[in-house]
Each structure stands twice: as structure tokens, then as C-alpha cells.
Short mmCIF file of C-alpha atoms and ligand atoms in Angstrom, two decimals:
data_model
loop_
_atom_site.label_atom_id
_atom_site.label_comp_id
_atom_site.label_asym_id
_atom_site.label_seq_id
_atom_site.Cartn_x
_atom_site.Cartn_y
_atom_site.Cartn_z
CA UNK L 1 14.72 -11.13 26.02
CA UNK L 2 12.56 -14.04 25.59
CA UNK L 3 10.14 -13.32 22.04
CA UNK L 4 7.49 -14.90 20.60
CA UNK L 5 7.94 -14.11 16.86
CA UNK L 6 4.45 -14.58 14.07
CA UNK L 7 5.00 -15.10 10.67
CA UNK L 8 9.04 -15.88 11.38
CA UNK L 9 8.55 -17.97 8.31
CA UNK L 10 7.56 -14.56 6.12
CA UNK L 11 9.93 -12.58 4.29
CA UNK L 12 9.85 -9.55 7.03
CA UNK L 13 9.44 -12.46 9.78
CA UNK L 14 12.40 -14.24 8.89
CA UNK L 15 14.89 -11.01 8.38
CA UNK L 16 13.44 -10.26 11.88
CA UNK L 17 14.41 -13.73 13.84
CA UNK L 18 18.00 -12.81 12.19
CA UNK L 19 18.56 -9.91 13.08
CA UNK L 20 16.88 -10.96 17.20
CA UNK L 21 19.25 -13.46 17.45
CA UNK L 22 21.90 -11.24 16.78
CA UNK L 23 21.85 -9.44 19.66
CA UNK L 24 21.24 -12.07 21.52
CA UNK L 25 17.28 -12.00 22.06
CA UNK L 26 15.95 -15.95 22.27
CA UNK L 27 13.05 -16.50 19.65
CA UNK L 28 10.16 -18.49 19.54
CA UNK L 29 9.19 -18.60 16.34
CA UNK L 30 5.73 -19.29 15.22
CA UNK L 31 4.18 -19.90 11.49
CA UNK L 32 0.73 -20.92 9.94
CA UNK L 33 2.41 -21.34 6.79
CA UNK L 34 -0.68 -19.95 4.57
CA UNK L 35 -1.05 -21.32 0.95
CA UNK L 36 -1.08 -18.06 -0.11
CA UNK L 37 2.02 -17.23 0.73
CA UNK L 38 4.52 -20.36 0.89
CA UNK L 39 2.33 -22.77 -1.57
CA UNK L 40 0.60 -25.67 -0.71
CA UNK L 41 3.44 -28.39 -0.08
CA UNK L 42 6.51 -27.02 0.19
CA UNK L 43 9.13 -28.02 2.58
CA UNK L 44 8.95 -26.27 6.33
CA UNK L 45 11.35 -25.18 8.39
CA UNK L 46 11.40 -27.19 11.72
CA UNK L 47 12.65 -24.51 13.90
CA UNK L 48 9.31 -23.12 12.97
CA UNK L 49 6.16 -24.10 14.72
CA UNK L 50 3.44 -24.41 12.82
CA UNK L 51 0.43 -22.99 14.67
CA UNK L 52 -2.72 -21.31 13.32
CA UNK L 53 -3.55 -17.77 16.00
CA UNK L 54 -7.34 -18.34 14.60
CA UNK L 55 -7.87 -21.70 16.00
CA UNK L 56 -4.78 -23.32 17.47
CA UNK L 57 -3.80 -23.03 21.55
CA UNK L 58 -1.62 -20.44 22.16
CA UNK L 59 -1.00 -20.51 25.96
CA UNK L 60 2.00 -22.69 26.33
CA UNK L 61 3.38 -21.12 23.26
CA UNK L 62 3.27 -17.77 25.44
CA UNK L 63 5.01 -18.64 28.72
CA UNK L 64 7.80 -16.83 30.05
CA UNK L 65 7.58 -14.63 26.95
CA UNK L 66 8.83 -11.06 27.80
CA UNK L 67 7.38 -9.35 24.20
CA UNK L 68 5.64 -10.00 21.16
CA UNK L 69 6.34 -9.54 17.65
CA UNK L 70 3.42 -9.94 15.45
CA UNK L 71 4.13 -10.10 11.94
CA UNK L 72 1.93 -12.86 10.95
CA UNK L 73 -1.17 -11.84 8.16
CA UNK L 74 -2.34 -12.26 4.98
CA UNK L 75 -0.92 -9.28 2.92
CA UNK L 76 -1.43 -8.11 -0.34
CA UNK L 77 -4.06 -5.61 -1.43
CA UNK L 78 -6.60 -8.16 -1.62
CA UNK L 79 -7.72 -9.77 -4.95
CA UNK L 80 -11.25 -9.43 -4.75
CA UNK L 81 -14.55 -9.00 -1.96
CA UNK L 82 -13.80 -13.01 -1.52
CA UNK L 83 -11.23 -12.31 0.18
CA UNK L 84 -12.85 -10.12 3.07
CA UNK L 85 -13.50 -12.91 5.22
CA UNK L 86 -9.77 -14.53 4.88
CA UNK L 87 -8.52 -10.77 6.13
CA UNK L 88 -10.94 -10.29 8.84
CA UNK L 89 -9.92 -14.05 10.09
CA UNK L 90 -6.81 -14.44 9.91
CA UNK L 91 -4.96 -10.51 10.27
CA UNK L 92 -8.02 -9.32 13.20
CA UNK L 93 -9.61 -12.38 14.64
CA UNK L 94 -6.08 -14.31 15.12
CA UNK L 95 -5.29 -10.94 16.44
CA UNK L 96 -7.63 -10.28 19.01
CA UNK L 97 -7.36 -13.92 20.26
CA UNK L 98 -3.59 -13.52 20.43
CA UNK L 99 -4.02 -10.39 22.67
CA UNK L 100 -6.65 -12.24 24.53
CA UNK L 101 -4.05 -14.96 25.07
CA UNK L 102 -1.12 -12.30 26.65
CA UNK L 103 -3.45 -11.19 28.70
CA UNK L 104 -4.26 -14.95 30.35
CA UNK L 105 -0.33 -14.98 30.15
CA UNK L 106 1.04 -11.38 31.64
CA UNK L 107 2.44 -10.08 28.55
CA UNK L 108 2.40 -6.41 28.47
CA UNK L 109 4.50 -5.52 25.45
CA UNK L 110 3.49 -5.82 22.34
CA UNK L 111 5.23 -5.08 18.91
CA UNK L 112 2.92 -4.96 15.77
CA UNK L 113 3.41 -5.13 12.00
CA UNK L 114 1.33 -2.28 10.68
CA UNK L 115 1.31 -0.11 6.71
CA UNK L 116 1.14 2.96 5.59
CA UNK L 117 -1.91 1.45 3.93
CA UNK L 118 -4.02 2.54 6.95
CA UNK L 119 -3.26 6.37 5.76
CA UNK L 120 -5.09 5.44 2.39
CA UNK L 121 -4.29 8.42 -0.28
CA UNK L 122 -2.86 10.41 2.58
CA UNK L 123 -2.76 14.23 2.73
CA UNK L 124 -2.50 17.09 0.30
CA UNK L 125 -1.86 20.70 0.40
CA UNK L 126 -4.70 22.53 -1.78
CA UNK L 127 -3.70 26.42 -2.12
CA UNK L 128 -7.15 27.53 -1.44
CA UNK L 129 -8.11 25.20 0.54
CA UNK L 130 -5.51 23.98 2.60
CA UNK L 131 -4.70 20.90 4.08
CA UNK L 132 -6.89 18.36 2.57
CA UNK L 133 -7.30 14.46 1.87
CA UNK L 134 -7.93 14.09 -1.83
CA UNK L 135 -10.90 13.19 -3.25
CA UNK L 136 -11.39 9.64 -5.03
CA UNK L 137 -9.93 9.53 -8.09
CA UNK L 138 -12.85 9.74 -10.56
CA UNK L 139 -12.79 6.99 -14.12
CA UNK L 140 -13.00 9.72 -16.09
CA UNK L 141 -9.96 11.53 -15.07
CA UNK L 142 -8.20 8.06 -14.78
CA UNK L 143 -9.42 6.79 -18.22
CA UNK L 144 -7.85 10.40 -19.74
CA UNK L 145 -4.38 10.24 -18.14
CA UNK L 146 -4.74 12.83 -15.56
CA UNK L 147 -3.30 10.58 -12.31
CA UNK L 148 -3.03 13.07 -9.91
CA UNK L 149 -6.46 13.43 -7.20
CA UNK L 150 -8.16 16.46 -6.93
CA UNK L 151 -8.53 18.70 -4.17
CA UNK L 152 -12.20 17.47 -2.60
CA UNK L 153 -13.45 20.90 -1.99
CA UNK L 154 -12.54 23.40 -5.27
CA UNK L 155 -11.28 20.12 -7.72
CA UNK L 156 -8.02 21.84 -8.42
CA UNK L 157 -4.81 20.96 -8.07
CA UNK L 158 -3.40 20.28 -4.82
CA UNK L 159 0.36 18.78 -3.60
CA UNK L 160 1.43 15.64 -1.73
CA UNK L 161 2.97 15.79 1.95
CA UNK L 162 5.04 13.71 3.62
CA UNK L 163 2.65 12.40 6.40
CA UNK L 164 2.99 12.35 10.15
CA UNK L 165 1.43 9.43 12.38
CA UNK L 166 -1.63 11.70 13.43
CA UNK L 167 -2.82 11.50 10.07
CA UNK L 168 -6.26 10.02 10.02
CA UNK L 169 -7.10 6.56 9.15
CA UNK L 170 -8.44 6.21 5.66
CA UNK L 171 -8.55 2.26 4.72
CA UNK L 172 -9.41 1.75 0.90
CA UNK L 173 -8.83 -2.24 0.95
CA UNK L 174 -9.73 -5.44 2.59
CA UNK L 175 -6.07 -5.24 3.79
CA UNK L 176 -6.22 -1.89 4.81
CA UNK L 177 -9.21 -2.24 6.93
CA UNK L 178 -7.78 -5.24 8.49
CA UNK L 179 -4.70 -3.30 8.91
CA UNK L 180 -6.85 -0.40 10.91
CA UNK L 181 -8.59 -3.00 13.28
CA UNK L 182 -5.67 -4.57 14.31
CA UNK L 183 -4.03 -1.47 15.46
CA UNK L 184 -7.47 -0.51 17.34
CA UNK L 185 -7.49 -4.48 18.74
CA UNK L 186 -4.21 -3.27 20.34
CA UNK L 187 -5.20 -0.07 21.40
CA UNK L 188 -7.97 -1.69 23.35
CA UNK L 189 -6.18 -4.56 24.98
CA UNK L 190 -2.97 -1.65 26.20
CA UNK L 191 -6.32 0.24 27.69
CA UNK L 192 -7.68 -3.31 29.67
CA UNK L 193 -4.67 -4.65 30.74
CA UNK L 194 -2.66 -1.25 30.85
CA UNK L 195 -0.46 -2.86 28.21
CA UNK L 196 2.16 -1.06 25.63
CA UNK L 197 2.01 -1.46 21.78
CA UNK L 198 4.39 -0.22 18.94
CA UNK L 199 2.55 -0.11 16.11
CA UNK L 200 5.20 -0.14 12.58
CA UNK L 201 3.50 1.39 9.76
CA UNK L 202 5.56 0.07 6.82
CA UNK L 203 6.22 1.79 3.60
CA UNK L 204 7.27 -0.82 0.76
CA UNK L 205 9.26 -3.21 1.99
CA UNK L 206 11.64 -4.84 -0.27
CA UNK L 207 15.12 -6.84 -0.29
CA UNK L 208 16.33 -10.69 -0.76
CA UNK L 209 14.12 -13.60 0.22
CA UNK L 210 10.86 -11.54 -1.06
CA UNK L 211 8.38 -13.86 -2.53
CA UNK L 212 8.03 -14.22 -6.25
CA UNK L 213 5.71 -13.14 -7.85
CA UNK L 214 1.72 -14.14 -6.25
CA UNK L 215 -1.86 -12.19 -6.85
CA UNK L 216 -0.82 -10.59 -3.50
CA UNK L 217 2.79 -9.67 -4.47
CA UNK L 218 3.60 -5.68 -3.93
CA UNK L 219 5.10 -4.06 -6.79
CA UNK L 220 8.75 -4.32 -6.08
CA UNK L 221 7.96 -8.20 -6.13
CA UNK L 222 6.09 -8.04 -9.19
CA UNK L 223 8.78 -6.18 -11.80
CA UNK L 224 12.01 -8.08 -10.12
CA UNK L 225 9.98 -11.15 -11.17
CA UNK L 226 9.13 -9.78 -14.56
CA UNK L 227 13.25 -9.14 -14.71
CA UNK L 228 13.85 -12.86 -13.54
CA UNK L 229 12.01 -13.63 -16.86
CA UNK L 230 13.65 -11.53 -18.88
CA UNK L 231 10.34 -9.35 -19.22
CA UNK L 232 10.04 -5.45 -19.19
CA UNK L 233 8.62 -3.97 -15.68
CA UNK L 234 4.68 -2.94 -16.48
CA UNK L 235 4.28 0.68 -15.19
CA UNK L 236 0.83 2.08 -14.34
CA UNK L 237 -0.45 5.54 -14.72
CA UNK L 238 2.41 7.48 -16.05
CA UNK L 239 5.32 6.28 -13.27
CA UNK L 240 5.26 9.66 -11.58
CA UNK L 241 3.25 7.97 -8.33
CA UNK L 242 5.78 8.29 -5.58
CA UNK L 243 6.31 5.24 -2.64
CA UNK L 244 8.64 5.30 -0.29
CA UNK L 245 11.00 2.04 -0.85
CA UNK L 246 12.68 0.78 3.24
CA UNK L 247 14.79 -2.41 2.92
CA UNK L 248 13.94 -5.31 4.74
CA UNK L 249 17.18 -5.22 6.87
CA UNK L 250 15.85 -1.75 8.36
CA UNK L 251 12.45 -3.06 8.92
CA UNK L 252 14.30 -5.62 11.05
CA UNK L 253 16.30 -3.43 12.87
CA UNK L 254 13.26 -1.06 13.77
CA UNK L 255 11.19 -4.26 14.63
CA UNK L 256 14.20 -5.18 17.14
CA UNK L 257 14.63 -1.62 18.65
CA UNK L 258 11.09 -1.71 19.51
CA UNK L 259 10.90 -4.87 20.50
CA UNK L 260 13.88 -3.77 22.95
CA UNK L 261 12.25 -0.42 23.54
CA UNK L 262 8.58 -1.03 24.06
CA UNK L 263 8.38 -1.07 27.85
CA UNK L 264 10.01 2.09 28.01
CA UNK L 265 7.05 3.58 26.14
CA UNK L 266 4.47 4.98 28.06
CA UNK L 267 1.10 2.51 28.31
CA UNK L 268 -1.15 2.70 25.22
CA UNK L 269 -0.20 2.28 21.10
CA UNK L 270 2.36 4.42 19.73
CA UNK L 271 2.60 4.08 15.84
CA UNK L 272 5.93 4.88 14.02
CA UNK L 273 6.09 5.17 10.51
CA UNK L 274 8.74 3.46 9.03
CA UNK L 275 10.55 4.67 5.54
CA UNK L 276 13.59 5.34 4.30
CA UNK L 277 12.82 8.99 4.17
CA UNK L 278 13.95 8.94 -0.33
CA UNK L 279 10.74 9.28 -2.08
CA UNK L 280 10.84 7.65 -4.79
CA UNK L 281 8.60 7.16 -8.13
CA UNK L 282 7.22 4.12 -9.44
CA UNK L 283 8.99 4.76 -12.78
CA UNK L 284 12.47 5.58 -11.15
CA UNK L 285 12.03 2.32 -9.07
CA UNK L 286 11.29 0.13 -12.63
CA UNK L 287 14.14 1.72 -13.94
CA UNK L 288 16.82 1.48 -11.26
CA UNK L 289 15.80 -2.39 -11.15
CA UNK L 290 16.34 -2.81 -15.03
CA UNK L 291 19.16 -0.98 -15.17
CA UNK L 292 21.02 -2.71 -12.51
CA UNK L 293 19.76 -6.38 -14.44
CA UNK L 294 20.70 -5.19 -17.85
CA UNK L 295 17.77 -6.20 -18.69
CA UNK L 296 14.91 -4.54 -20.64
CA UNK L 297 13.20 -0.61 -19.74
CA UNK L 298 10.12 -0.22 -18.30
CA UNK L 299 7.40 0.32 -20.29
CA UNK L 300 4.80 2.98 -19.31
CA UNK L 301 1.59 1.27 -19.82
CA UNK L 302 -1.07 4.03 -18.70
CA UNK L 303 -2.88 1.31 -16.67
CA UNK L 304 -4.61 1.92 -13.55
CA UNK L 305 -5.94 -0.14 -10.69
CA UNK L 306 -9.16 1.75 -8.95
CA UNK L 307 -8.47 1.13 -5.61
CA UNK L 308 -4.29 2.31 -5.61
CA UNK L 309 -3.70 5.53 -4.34
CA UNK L 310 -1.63 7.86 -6.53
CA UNK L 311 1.36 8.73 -4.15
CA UNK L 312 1.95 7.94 -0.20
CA UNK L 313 5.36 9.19 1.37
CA UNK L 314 5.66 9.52 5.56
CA UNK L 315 7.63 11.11 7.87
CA UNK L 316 10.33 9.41 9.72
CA UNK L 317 11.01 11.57 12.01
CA UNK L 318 8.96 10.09 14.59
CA UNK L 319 10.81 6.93 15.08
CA UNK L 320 14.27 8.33 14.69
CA UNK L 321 13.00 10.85 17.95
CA UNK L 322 11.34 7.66 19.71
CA UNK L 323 13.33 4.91 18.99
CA UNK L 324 16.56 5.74 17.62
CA UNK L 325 15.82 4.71 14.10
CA UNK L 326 17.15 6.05 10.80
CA UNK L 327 17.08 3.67 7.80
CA UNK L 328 20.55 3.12 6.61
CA UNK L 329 20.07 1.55 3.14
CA UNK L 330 18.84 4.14 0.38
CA UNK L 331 16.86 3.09 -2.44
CA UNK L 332 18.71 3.64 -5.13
CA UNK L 333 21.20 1.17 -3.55
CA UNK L 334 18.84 -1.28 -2.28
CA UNK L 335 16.68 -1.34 -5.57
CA UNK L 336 19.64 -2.06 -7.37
CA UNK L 337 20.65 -4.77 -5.24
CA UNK L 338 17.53 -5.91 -5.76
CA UNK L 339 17.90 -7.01 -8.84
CA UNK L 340 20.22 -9.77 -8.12
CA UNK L 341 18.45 -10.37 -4.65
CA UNK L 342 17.32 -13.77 -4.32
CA UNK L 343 13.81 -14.09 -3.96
CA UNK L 344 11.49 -16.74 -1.80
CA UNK L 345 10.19 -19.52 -4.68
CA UNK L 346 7.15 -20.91 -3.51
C1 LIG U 1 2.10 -1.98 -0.93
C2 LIG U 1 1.53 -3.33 -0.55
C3 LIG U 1 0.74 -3.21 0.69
C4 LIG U 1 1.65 -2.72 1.79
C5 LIG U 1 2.22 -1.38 1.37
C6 LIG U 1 3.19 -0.86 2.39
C7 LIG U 1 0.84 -5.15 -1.99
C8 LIG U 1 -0.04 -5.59 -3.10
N1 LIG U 1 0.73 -3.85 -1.61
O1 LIG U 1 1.04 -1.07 -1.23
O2 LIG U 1 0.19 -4.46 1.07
O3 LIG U 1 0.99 -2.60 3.01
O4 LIG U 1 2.89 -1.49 0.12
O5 LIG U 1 4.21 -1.75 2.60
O6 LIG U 1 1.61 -5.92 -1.43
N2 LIG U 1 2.24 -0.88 -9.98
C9 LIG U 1 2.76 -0.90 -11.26
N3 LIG U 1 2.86 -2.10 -11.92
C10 LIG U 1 2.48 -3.30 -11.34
C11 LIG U 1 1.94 -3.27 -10.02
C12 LIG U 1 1.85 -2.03 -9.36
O7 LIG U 1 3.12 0.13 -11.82
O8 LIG U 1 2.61 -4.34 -11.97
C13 LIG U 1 2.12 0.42 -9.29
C14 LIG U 1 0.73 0.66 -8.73
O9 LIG U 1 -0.11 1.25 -9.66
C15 LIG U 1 1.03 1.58 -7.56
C16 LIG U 1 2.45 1.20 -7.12
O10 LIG U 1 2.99 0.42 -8.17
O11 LIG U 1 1.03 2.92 -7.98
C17 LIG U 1 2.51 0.40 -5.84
O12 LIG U 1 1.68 -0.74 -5.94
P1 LIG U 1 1.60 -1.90 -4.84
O13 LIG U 1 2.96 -2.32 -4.41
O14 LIG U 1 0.69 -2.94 -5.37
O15 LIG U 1 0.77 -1.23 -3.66
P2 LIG U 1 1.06 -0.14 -2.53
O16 LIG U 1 -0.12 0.73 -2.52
O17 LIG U 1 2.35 0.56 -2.68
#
């Protein structure tokens, strides 16, 4: 197949080009290498055009493309309400004039980087109440060490679930809500043009060739870093909030069995979460990573951010039923990899 590829210069862009070629897919690789994420004057890769989806033409750049893959965005949880505009732009405005531009062009299929973000704090099991999303974590609980939400109708305790994709939207940052738009830009352009979208909601993505350490680095970015410089890994809250860790190389695959299987899908956006399926805990994570360094424990700091949410774990079982995918690379292996991992200077 012939694919137009944003953000092949990213970490989860460039894994995916890999693993396309591979089986033998042609690429056309696009990049607007943002500041934010490769620096300002680094060195580009020529294979890579550079082309901005919020201002730059993009019809030539689509012919006789059979799918897209849209990775390109600005990621992160967002640093502050400054950056509102820079999300809306770049992840939902290139976004709808990308779509806009497969339409002029014929494209039909559409592959699309989504998160688990768009799930917020998720769902909880409350036993009076039931099935529940929590209620916002309130600064007085956070500021006494009690981590864990509350159920929203009776403020007791209530238990995480492993999510399905029906789970309603709950955005809590700029990149979040960016995140949710995107996946409704697609749903609109499958209904006008009859079109087919796979939406992939990530869990944390890590492996080599993730960026160091940046104001909109992830977690698994930000203690590897801390290892590099022979620092102990900074855990909030009391490292029992649980992630679910996938490895780049299975985000790639599932990007390229979608990518293969999205015209088989009926028309409309299917979302497919996409995790390893090994829940794991902030504090297990910190520790695996030192451990495998030999370099120096965690250290449980009690800090908090507002605006995280306390645990998020999916299903997979949607995407191993509807495209064939199981991750293959646990996190307790991959983590510890991860320590020696190269990652992406800027
Ligand atoms: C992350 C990404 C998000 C992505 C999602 C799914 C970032 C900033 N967040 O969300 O964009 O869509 O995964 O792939 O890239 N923590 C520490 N110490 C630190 C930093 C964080 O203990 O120095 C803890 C946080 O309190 C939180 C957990 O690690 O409980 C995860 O944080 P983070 O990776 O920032 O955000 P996610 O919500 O997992």
C-alpha cells in the first residue's frame, strides 16, 4: 500500500515507517518538525518532508495515497492555558484540514493516533453505587495523602476497572480535549464522505528513541532521564497509581495492522484501545527502571499534579477480536530494557 505517514519524524512516527516498510508498504513520510519536540535547529532527516497540516498544501502530498496514518500533534499534558491555542491548531485544525484534503483527494481510510487520555479518570466500581466515574479529586484529600477518588455519589471507596472503548469521553487537559475533537473530526468526515477511521487509543507508550526529557515528556521519559543523570526517579502520590506501559514496537505493529485492516472495517470510527494488558504501578515502573540501571531507588515524594488522574488501565480485548492484536513485549521486560534504551536528544 501506498501511505502517507504524519509525524514519521516522532518517536511513535518513526517506529511506525519501520515497521511499514517492513512489510513492504511504500511511505510518504511527512514532518512539521515542532520546536517542542525536536528543538529549534537540529539536523532533519531528508527522507522527511517538512510540511506544516495547519498552513502548508497538502494535495500533491496526497495523490495516489491508499491510507493515512496520522500521528502528527503536539503531545504532552499541556504546560499551562497558553498552550490551548497551540493544541487546538496544530492536533484539531491541521486535522480537520487534513481530512478536508482526503476528501478533495478520494482517500477513504484513515488511521488515527488517539490516548487513553480521552477516558480521563475512567471508571470505578462503587459497592453501593455501582458503576461510577469518580469524582474530582478534592486538595484536601490530596494535600493529606489519601490518592485514591471517591465514589461521586456516597464519597466512599470505590475500585478501578479495566475500561472498554464505550467508555465515555471525559477530557481533563488541553491535550485531552484536543485528543476528543480529533476523533469526532474523523467521525464526521467517515459520515460525509462514507469514509473508515481506526481510532488507537494509546496507553503509555515507551521504548528506544523516546525523547529526553521536555515540559511535555510522559513519565517513562521523565525518570529514564533522571537515570541518565544518575538521579533518583521522583514518584508522586504514594506510587500505587496504576498505567498501563505498551512498547513502542507494538504500537507500530497495531498502527500497521490497521493501517492494513481499515477498509475491511465497516464505514464510520472504530476506536481500539491499545495496552499491553500488565497493569502496572507508577512505583513498580520507577523501580524496574532503577533496578535494571543500577542506579539509585525511587523516592516516594507524596507530590501531586491536580489535573493527573489516579489510575487508567483498558481493555485489550477489543483489538485482539478486531484486528488481530496482542502486545508481545511485557513491561517488566520492556521497562527494563528501557533503561539502556537510547533516547531521542533534542
Ligand atoms: C501520558 C501522557 C499522555 C498520553 C498518555 C497515554 C504526557 C505528559 N502524558 O499520560 O500525553 O496521552 O500517557 O499515552 O506525555 N509521575 C511521577 N513523577 C513524574 C511525572 C509523573 O510520579 O516526574 C506520575 C504522575 O503523577 C502520574 C503518572 O506518573 O500518576 C503518569 O504521568 P504522565 O506520564 O505525565 O501522564 P499520563 O496521565 O499517564
Amino acid at each position: 500500500m501506498r501511505i502517507l505517514l504524519t509525524g514519521a519524524a516522532g518517536f511513535i512516527g518513526g517506529h511506525i515507517r519501520s515497521r511499514a516498510v517492513e512489510r513492504g508498504h511504500e511511505v510518504v513520510a511527512l514532518d512539521a518538525y515542532l520546536p517542542q519536540a525536536h528543538g529549534s535547529g537540529g539536523a532533519h532527516d531528508s527522507t522527511i518532508r517538512r510540511l506544516d497540516l495547519r498552513h502548508d498544501p497538502l494535495d500533491e502530498v496526497l495523490e495516489g495515497i491508499d491510507a493515512v496514518c496520522h500521528q502528527a500533534a503536539m503531545v504532552g499534558n499541556g504546560v499551562d492555558a497558553q498552550d490551548l491555542p497551540d493544541y487546538a491548531e496544530h492536533n484539531d485544525a491541521g486535522t480537520a484540514r487534513l481530512l478536508a484534503a482526503m476528501s478533495r483527494a478520494g482517500v477513504r481510510d484513515l488511521v488515527l493516533a488517539s490516548s487513553m487520555v480521552v477516558y480521563g479518570d475512567g471508571r470505578y466500581t462503587c459497592p453501593a453505587d455501582g458503576d461510577v466515574p469518580p469524582a474530582t479529586r478534592g486538595v484536601e484529600d490530596l494535600a493529606s495523602g489519601r490518592y485514591d477518588p471517591r465514589c461521586p455519589v456516597c464519597a466512599g471507596e470505590i475500585a478501578w476497572r479495566a475500561i472498554s472503548e464505550d467508555t465515555p469521553f471525559l477530557p481533563r487537559t488541553s491535550y485531552a480535549a484536543s485528543k476528543v475533537a480529533q476523533e469526532h473530526y474523523a467521525g464526521a468526515w467517515c459520515t460525509l464522505d462514507d469514509a473508515r477511521a481506526i481510532a488507537l487509543r494509546y496507553h503509555n507508550v515507551y521504548g528506544p528513541g523516546m525523547p529526553a526529557d521536555t515540559p511535555y515528556a510522559g513519565v517513562a521519559a521523565i525518570f529514564r532521564s533522571a537515570i541518565a543523570r544518575g538521579e533518583a526517579p521522583k514518584v508522586f502520590e504514594d506510587g500505587l497509581q496504576v498505567r498501563d506501559f505498551v512498547h513502542v514496537s507494538d504500537v507500530a505493529r497495531v498502527n500497521v495492522l490497521a493501517i492494513e485492516q481499515v477498509a475491511m472495517h465497516p464505514a464510520g470510527l472504530t476506536p481500539y484501545n491499545v495496552a499491553s494488558g500488565h497493569p502496572f504501578t507508577i512505583g513498580e515502573m520507577a523501580a524496574t527502571l532503577s533496578a535494571a540501571a543500577g542506579g539509585t531507588p525511587p523516592e516516594v515524594t507524596g507530590d501531586y499534579r491536580r489535573f493527573d488522574v489516579r489510575h487508567v488501565v483498558a481493555s485489550p480485548k477489543a483489538a485482539s477480536e478486531g484486528l488481530g492484536f496482542t502486545a508481545e513485549i511485557a513491561p517488566e521486560v520492556g521497562l527494563a530494557q528501557l533503561a539502556t534504551d537510547p533516547l531521542r536528544p533534542r
